[in-house]
Coordinates of C-alpha atoms in Angstrom, one line a residue:
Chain A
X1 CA 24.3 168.8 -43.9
X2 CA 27.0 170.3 -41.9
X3 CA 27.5 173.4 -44.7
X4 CA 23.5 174.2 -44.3
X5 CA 23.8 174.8 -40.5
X6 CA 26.4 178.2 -40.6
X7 CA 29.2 177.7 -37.9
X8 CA 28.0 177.5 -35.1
X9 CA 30.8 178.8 -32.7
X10 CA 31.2 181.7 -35.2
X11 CA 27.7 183.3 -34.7
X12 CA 26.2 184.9 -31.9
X13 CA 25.7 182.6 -29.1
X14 CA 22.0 185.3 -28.6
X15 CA 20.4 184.2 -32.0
X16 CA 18.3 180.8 -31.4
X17 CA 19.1 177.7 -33.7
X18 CA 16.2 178.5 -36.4
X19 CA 18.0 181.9 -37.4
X20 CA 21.4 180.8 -37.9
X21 CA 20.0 178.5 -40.9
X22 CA 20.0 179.4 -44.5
X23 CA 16.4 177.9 -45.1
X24 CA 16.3 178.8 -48.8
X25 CA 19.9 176.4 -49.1
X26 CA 18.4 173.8 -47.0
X27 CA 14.8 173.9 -48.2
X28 CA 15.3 171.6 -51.0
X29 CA 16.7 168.8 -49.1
X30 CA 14.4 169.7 -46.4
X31 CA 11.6 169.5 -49.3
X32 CA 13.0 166.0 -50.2
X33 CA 13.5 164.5 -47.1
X34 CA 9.5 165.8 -46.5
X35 CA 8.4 163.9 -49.6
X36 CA 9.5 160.8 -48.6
X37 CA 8.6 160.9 -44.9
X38 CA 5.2 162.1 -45.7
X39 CA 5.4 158.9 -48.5
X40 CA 6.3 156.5 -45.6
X41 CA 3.9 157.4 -43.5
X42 CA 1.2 157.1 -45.8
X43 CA 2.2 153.6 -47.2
X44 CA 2.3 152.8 -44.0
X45 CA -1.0 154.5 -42.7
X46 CA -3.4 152.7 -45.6
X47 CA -1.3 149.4 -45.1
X48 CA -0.5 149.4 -48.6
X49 CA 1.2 146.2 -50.5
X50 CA 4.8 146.6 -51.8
X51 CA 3.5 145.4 -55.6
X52 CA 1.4 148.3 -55.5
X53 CA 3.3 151.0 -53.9
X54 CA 6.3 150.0 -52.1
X55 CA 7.6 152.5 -49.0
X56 CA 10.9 154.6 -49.4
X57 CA 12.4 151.9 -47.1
X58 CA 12.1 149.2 -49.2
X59 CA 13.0 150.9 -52.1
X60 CA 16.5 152.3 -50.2
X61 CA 16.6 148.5 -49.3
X62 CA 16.6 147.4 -52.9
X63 CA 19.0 149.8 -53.8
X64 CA 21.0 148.2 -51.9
X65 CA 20.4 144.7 -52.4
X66 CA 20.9 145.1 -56.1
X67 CA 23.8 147.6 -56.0
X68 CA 25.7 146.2 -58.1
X69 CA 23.2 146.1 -61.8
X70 CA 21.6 149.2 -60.5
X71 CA 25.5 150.9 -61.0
X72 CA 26.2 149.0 -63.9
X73 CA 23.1 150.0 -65.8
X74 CA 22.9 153.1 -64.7
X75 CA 26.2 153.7 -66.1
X76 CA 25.3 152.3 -69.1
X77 CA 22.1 155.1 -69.3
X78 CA 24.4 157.6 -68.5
X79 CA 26.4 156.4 -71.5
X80 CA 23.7 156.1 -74.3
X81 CA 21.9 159.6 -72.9
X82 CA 25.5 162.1 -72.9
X83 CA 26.5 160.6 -76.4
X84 CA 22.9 161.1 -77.6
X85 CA 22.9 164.6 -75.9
X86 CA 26.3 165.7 -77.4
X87 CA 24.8 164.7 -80.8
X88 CA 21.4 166.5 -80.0
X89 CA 23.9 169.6 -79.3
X90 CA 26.2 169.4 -82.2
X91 CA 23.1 168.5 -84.5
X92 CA 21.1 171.3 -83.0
X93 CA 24.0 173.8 -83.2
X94 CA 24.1 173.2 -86.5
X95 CA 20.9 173.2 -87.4
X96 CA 19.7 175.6 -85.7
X97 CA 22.6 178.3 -87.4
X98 CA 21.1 177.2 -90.4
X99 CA 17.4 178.2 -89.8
X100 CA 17.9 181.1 -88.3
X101 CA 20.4 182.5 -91.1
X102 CA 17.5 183.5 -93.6
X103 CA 13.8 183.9 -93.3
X104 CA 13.3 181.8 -96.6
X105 CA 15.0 178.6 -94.6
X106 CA 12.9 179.2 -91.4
X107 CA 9.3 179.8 -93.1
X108 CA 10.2 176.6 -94.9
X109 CA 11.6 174.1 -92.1
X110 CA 9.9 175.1 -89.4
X111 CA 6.5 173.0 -90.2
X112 CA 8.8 170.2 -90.8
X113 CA 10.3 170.0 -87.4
X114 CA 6.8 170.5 -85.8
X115 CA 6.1 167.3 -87.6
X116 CA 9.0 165.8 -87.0
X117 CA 8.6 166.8 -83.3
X118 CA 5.0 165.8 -82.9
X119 CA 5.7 162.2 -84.2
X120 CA 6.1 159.8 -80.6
X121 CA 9.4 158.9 -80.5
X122 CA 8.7 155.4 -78.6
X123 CA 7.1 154.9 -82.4
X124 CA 10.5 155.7 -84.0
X125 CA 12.4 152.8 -81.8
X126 CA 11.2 149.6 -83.5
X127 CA 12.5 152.0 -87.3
X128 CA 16.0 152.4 -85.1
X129 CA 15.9 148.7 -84.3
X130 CA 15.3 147.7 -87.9
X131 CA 18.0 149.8 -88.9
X132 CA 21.1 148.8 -86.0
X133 CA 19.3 146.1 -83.9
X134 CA 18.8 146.1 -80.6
X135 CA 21.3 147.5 -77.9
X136 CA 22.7 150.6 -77.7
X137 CA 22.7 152.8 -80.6
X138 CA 18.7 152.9 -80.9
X139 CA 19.0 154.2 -77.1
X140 CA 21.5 156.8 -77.9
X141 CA 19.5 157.4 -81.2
X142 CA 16.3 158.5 -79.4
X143 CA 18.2 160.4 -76.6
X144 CA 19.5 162.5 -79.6
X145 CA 16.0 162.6 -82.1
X146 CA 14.1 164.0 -78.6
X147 CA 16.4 166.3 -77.1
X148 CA 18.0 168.1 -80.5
X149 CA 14.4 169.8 -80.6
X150 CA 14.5 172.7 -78.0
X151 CA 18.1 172.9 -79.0
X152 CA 17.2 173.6 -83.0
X153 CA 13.8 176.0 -81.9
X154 CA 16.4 178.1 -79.3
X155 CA 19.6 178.8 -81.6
X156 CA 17.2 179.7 -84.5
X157 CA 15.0 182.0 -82.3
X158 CA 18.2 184.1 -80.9
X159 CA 19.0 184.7 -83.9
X160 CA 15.5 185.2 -85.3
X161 CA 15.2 188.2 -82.5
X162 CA 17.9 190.1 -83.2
X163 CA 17.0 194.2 -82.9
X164 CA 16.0 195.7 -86.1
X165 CA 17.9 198.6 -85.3
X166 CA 21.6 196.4 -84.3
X167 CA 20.8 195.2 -87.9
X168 CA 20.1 198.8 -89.8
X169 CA 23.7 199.8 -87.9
X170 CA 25.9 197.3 -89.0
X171 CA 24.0 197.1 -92.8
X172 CA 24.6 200.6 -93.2
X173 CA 27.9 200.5 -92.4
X174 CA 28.0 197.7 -95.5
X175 CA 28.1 194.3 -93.3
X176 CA 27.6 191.5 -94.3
X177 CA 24.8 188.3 -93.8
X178 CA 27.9 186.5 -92.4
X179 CA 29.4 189.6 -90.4
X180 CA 26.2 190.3 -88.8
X181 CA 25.7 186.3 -87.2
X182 CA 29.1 186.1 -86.2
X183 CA 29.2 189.7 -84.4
X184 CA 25.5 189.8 -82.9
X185 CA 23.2 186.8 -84.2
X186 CA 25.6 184.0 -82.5
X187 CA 27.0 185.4 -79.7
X188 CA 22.9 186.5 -78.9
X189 CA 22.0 183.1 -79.5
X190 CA 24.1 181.6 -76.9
X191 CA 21.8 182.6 -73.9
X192 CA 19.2 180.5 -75.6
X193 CA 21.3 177.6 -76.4
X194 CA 22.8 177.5 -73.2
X195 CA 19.0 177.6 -71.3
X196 CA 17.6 174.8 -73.8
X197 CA 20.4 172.7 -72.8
X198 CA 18.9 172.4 -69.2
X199 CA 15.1 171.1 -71.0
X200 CA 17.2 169.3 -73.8
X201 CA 18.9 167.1 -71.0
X202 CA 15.8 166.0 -69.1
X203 CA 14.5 164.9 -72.5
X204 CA 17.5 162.8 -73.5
X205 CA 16.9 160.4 -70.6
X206 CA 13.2 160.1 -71.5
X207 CA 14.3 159.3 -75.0
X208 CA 17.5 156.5 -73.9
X209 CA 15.2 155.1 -71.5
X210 CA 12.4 154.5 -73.1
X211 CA 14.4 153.0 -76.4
X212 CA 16.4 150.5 -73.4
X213 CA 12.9 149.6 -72.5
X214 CA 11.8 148.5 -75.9
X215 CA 14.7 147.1 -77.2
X216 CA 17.7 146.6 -75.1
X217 CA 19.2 144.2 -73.1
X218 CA 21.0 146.8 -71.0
X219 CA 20.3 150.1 -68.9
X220 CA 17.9 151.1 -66.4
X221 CA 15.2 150.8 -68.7
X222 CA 15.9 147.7 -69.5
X223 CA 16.7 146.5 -65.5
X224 CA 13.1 148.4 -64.5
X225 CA 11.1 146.2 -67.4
X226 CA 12.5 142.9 -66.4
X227 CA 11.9 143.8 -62.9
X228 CA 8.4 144.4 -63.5
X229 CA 8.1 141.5 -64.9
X230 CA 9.1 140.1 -62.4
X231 CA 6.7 141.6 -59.9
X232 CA 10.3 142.8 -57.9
X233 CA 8.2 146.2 -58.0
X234 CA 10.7 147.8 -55.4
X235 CA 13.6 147.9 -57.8
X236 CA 11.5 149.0 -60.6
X237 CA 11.0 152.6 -58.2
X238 CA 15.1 152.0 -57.1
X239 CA 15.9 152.1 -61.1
X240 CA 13.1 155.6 -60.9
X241 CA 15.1 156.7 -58.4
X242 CA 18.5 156.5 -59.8
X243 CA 16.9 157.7 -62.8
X244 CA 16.0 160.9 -61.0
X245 CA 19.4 161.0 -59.4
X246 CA 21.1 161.1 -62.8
X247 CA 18.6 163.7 -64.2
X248 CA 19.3 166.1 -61.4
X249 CA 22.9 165.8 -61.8
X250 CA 23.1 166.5 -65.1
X251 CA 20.3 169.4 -65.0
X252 CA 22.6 171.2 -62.3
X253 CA 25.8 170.2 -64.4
X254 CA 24.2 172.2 -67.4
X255 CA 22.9 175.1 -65.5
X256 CA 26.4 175.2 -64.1
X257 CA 27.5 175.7 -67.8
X258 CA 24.8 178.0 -68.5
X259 CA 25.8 180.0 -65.9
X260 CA 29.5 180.1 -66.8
X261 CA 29.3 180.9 -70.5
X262 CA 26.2 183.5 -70.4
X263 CA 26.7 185.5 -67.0
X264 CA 26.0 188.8 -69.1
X265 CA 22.8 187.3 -69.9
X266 CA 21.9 186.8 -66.4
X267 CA 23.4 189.9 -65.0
X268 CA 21.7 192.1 -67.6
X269 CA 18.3 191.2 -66.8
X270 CA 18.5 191.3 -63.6
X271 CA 20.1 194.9 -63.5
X272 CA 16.8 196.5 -65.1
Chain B
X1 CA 29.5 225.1 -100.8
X2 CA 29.0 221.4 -102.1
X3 CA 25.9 219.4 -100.9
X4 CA 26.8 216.3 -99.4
X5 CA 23.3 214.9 -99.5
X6 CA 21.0 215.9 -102.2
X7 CA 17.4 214.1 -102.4
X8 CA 15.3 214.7 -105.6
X9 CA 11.4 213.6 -106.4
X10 CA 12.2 210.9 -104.3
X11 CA 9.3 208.2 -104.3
X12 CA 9.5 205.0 -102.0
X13 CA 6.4 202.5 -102.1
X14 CA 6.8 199.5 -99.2
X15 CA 5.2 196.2 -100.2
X16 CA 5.8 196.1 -103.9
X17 CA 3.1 198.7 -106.1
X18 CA -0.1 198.6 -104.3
X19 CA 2.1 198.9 -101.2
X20 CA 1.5 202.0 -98.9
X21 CA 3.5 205.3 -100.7
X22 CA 6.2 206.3 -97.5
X23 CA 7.2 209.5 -99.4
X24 CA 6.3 211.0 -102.7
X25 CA 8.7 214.1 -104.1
X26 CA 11.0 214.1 -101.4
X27 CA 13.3 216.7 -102.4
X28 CA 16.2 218.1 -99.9
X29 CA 19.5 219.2 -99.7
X30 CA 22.1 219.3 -97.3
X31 CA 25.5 221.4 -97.2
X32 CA 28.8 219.5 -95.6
X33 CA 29.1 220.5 -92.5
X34 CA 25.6 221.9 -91.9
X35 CA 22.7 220.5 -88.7
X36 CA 19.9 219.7 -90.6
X37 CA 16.7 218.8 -88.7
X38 CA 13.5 217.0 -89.4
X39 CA 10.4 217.3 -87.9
X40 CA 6.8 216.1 -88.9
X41 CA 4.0 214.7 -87.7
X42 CA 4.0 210.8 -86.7
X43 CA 4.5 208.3 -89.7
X44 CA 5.3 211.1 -92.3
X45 CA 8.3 208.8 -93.4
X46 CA 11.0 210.5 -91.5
X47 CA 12.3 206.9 -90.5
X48 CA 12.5 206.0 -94.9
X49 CA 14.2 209.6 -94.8
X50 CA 17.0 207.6 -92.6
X51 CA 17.1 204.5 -94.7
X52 CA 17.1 206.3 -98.1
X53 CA 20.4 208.4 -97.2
X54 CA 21.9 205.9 -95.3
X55 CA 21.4 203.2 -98.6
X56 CA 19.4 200.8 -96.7
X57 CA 16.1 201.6 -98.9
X58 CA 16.6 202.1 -102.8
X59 CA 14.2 204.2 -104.0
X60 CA 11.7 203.0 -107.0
X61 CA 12.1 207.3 -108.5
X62 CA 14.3 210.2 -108.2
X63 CA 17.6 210.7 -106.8
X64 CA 19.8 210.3 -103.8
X65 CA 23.0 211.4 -103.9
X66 CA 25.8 211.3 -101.0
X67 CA 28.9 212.6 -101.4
X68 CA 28.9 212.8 -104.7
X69 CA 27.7 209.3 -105.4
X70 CA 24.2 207.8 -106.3
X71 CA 23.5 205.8 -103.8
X72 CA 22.9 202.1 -104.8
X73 CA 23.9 200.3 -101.5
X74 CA 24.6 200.8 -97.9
X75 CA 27.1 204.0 -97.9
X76 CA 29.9 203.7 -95.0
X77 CA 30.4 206.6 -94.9
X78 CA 27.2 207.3 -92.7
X79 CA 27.5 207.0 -88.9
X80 CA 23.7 205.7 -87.4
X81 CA 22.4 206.2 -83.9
X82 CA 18.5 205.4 -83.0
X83 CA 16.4 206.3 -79.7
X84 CA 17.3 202.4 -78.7
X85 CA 20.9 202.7 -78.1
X86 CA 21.2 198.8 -78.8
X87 CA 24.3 198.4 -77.1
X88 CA 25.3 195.1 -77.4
X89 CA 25.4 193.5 -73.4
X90 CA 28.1 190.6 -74.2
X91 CA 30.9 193.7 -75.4
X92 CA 32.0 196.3 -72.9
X93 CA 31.7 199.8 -73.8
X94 CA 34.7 200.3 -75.7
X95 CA 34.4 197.0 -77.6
X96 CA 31.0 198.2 -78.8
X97 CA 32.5 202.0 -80.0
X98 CA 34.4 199.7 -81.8
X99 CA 32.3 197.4 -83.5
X100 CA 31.6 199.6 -86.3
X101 CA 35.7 199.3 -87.3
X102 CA 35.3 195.9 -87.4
X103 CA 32.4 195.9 -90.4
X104 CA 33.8 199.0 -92.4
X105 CA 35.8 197.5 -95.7
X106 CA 39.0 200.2 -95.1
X107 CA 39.4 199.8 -91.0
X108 CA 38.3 196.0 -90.7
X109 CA 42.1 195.1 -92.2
X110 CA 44.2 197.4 -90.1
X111 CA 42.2 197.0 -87.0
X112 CA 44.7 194.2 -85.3
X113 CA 47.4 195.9 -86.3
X114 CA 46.6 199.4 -85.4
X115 CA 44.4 198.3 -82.6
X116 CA 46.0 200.7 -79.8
X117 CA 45.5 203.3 -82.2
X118 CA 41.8 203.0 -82.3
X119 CA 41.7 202.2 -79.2
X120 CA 43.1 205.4 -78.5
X121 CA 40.7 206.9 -80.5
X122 CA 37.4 205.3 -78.6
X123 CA 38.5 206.6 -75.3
X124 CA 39.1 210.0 -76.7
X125 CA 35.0 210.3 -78.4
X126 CA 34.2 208.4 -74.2
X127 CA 35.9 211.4 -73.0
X128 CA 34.1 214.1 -75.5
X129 CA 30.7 212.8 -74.7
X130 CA 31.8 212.8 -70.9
X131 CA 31.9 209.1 -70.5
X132 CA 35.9 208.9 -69.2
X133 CA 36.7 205.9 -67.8
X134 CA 33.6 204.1 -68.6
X135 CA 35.1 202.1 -71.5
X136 CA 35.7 198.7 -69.4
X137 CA 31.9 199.0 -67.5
X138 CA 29.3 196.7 -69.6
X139 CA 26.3 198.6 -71.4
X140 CA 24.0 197.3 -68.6
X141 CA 26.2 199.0 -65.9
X142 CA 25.5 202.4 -67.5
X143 CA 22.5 204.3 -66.9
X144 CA 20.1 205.2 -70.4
X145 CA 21.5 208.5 -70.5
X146 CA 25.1 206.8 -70.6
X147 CA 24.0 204.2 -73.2
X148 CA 22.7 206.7 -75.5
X149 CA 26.2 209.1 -75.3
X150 CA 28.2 205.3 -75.9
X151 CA 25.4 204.8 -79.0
X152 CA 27.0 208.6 -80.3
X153 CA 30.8 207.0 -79.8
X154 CA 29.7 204.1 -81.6
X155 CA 28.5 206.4 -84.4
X156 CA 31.2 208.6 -84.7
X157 CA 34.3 206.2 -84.6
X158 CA 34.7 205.6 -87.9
X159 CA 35.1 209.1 -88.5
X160 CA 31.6 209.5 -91.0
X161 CA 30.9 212.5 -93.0
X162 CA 27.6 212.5 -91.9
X163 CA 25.6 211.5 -88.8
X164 CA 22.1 210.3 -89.1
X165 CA 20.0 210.7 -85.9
X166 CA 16.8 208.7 -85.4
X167 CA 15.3 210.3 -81.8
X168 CA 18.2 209.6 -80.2
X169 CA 17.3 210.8 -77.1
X170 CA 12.9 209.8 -77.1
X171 CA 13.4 207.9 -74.4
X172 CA 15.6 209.7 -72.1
X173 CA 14.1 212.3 -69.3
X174 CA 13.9 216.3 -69.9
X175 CA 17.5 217.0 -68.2
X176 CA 19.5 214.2 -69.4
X177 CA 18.1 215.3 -73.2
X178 CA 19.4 219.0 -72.9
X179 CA 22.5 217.4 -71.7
X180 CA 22.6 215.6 -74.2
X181 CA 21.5 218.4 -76.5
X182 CA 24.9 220.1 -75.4
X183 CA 26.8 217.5 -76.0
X184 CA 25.5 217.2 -79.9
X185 CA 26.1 220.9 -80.3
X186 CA 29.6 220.4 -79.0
X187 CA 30.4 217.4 -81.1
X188 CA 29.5 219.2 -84.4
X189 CA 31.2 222.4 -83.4
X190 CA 34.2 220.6 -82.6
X191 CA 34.4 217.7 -85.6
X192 CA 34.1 218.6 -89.4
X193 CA 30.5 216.5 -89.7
X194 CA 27.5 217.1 -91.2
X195 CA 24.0 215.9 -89.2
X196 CA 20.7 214.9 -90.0
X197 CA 18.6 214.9 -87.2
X198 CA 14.9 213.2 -87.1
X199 CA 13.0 214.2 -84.5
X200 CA 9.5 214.6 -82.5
X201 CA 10.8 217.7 -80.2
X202 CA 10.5 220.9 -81.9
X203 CA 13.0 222.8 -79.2
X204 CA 15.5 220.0 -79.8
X205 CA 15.4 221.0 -83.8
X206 CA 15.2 224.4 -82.9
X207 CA 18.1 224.4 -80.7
X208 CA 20.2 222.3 -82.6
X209 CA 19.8 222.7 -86.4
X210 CA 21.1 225.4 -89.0
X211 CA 17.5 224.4 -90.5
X212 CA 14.5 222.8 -89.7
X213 CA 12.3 220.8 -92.7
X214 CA 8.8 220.1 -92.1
X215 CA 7.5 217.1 -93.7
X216 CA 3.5 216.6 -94.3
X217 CA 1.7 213.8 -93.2
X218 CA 2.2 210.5 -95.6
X219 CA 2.9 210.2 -98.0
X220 CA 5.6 212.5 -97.2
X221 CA 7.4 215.3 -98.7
X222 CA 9.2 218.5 -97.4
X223 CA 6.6 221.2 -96.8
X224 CA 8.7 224.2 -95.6
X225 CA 12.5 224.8 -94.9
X226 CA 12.9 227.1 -92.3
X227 CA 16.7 228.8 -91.4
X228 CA 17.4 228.6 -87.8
X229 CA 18.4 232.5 -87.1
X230 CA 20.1 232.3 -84.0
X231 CA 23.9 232.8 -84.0
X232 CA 26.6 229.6 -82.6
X233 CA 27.6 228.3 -80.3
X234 CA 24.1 228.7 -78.5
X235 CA 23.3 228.5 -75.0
X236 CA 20.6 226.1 -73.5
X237 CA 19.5 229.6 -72.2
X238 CA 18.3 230.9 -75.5
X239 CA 15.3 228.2 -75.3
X240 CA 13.4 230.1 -73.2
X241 CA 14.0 233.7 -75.5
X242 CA 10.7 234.3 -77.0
X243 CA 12.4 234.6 -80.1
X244 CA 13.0 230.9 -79.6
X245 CA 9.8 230.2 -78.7
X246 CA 8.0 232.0 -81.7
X247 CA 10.0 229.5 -84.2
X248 CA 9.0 226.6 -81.6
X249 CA 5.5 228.0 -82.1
X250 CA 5.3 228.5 -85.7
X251 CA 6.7 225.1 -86.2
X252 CA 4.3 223.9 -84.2
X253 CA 1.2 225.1 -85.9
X254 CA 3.0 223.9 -89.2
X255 CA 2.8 220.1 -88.0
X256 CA -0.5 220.9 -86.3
X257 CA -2.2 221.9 -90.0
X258 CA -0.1 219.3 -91.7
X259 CA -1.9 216.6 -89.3
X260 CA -4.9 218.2 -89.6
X261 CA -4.8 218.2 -93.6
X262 CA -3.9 214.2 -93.6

């Protein structure tokens, strides 16, 4: 917390404590330290059993009772969801160039994937289990059938969108299909790639862990459903949490990317 | 004096034969070297005009003919520029001039090797059009005005024959358009180019063109040629002559019955 609170001997020993802070930096840990006060105090308050809701404290206390499976299996999530994810984005790439190239292709794939997106993929697991048994290749399997979605609709959008006019330029000048992707309909695309990759994330972990809760024997999905059966209902919201921990990681991890590889993007909309 | 484009009973139908009829006859010429205008009221096909010389549209009768060819497919040796100056925001300046170096068939092959050259080249048409120096800023660090005179570099750097201009400056305010208007003039007194100029703004045509065509309403075709009279290299002054002002005014009521009669 030290960086939130500016240097202290620096500033100007006339401006109280409450203006030397960058609230919007230290709102969101200010936010999140809020939410689980405010969640103490009200297990607390109504006197609530730990099976039913159990308090921040007990949860931090589970964490660190069972330290050592929470950080193997969360490892093991981490695992199955990147390798799925790298597959969603290589598949999505891919598939995505190859919608967006023609009209024809689009028109005719895109009810397809509605389908395809529409179908519950917790209903595809038991398929994936038939097919490689139980462990970890169904988990990465669903991290990558959920999360290659938004990464297909975004590529083939930018490149959908590109200006009629950019188009009438470059045609007239006698370019070609394959001259006009790689010199606008790619490098246009890459905003939107980029930005699905933050949604496309998120989704992967839904995917891993609901396949680890089905059928694995592994991964947090796995260590939250034996807990609950178990009734140990505080490390069922410890495995939540270091599910949440993981998800926020690799959200900022991918905007961080975004951010890198599009700045033009960013700077250009916010310049009109 | 040769025509470099000459249009004749030129039909073009959108949406296959029961489709809407853009332009029937369309007959034109115009002389290498010469300002051609259009002018016309709203949807009288000056946009299929564009398309049809530049090779984009092929027409289902009559003839285009570009430098001496029939065109059958997108002629290179067109430069484009449209009222959105789609500059592309990932490229600076200078890389977007020379994007169109990078399609054309006989500069795509010697561009690596001769790219100091062209590069040489780009900054010269920044300098013409009064943009020195702005080569390295990003199209969303220049203001419209600047985007549009870039959009004119872009068209011009492959050294076309003739420039097609689609309202190139519709959406730019009064002052930067005469500027801009000026900077037009210059460019054709200056470079051996011939320019075909679609427009809304009769003083624009008036000011700029050797000859203004009036189009009628759609389906469209070329209702009167008029020759501008007024001796080179004008002066933004002369647009407020009232011999200026009588052309803007017959033009005006040209359009006005042509709208009317649609």
């Amino acid at each position: 917390m030290s960086a939130v609170i500016e240097d202290i001997q620096k500033s100007e020993p006339a401006r109280p404590l409450i203006a030397r802070i960058d609230w919007v930096r230290a709102s969101p840990w200010l936010y999140t330290i809020a939410l689980f006060a405010i969640w103490e105090a009200s297990v607390r308050f109504f006197d609530l059993p730990y099976t039913v809701l159990p308090a921040p404290s007990r949860i931090f206390a589970a964490f660190y009772q069972y330290w050592s499976p929470i950080w193997k299996n969360s490892l093991q999530t981490l695992y199955t969801t990147t390798l799925g994810f790298l597959m969603a984005v290589v598949g999505g790439l891919a598939l995505g160039l190859f919608i967006g190239w023609s009209k024809v292709i689009y028109a005719g794939l895109y009810p397809l994937m509605i389908g395809f997106n529409a179908v519950p993929k917790v209903a595809v697991v038991p398929i994936l289990v038939i097919w490689f048994g139980i462990g970890a290749i169904p988990a990465m399997l669903t991290a990558f059938l959920i999360s290659f979605f938004p990464i297909v609709v975004n590529v083939a959008t930018g490149l959908a969108t590109i200006e009629p006019e950019t188009e009438d330029v470059l045609r007239a000048l006698g370019a070609r299909k394959l001259d006009i992707m790689l010199k606008v309909g790619i490098p246009r695309s890459m905003p939107y790639f980029f930005g699905s990759l933050k949604v496309a994330i998120t989704l992967a972990f839904v995917g891993s862990v609901v396949s680890e809760t089905v059928a694995s024997n592994y991964g947090l999905g796995n260590l939250m459903s034996s807990a609950q059966s178990q009734f140990n209902v505080p490390l069922v919201f410890a495995g939540l949490l270091a599910l949440a921990v993981e998800g926020i990681v690799m959200y900022s991890i991918m905007a961080w990317v975004e951010r890198r590889m599009t700045g033009w993007a960013h700077r250009s909309t916010m310049s009109h | 004096m040769t025509h470099l484009v000459s249009i004749e009973n030129v039909d073009m139908r959108y949406g296959g034969a029961s489709g809407t009829l853009a332009v029937a006859g369309l007959t034109f010429k115009v002389d290498k070297g010469e300002f051609a205008a259009v002018v016309g009221p709203s949807g009288c096909g000056k946009s299929t005009l564009m398309r049809l010389v530049t090779g984009l549209h092929i027409p289902q009768a009559g003839h285009v003919i570009v430098a001496g060819q029939h065109v059958t497919e997108p002629v290179s040796i067109v430069g484009m520029a449209f009222q959105n100056p789609s500059m592309l925001p990932w490229r600076t300046t200078l890389d977007n001039i020379l994007l169109p170096l990078e399609i054309v068939e006989r500069h795509r092959k010697r561009l690596r090797a001769h790219k100091a050259e062209y590069v040489e080249k780009a900054e010269h048409l920044l300098d013409v059009v009064g943009l020195k120096g702005f080569g390295s800023k990003y199209p969303w660090q220049l203001s419209g005005g600047m985007q549009q005179r870039a959009n004119l570099c872009r068209a011009l750097i492959h050294e076309p024959q003739l420039l097609m201009l689609d309202e190139p400056f519709g959406a730019l305010d009064a002052f930067t358009r005469e500027e801009l208007w000026c900077v037009i003039r210059d460019l054709h007194a200056a470079q051996d180019v011939t320019i075909v100029l679609v427009t809304h703004d009769l003083r624009e045509a008036v000011f700029l063109a050797d000859k203004v065509l009036v189009m009628s309403a759609r389906p469209g075709r070329v209702l009167r040629e008029h020759r501008v009279p007024f001796a080179r290299p004008r002066d933004l002054e002369i647009t407020y002559d009232k011999a200026f002002n009588d052309v803007v005014h017959q033009l005006h009521g040209e359009i006005a019955s042509a709208r009317r009669a649609a």
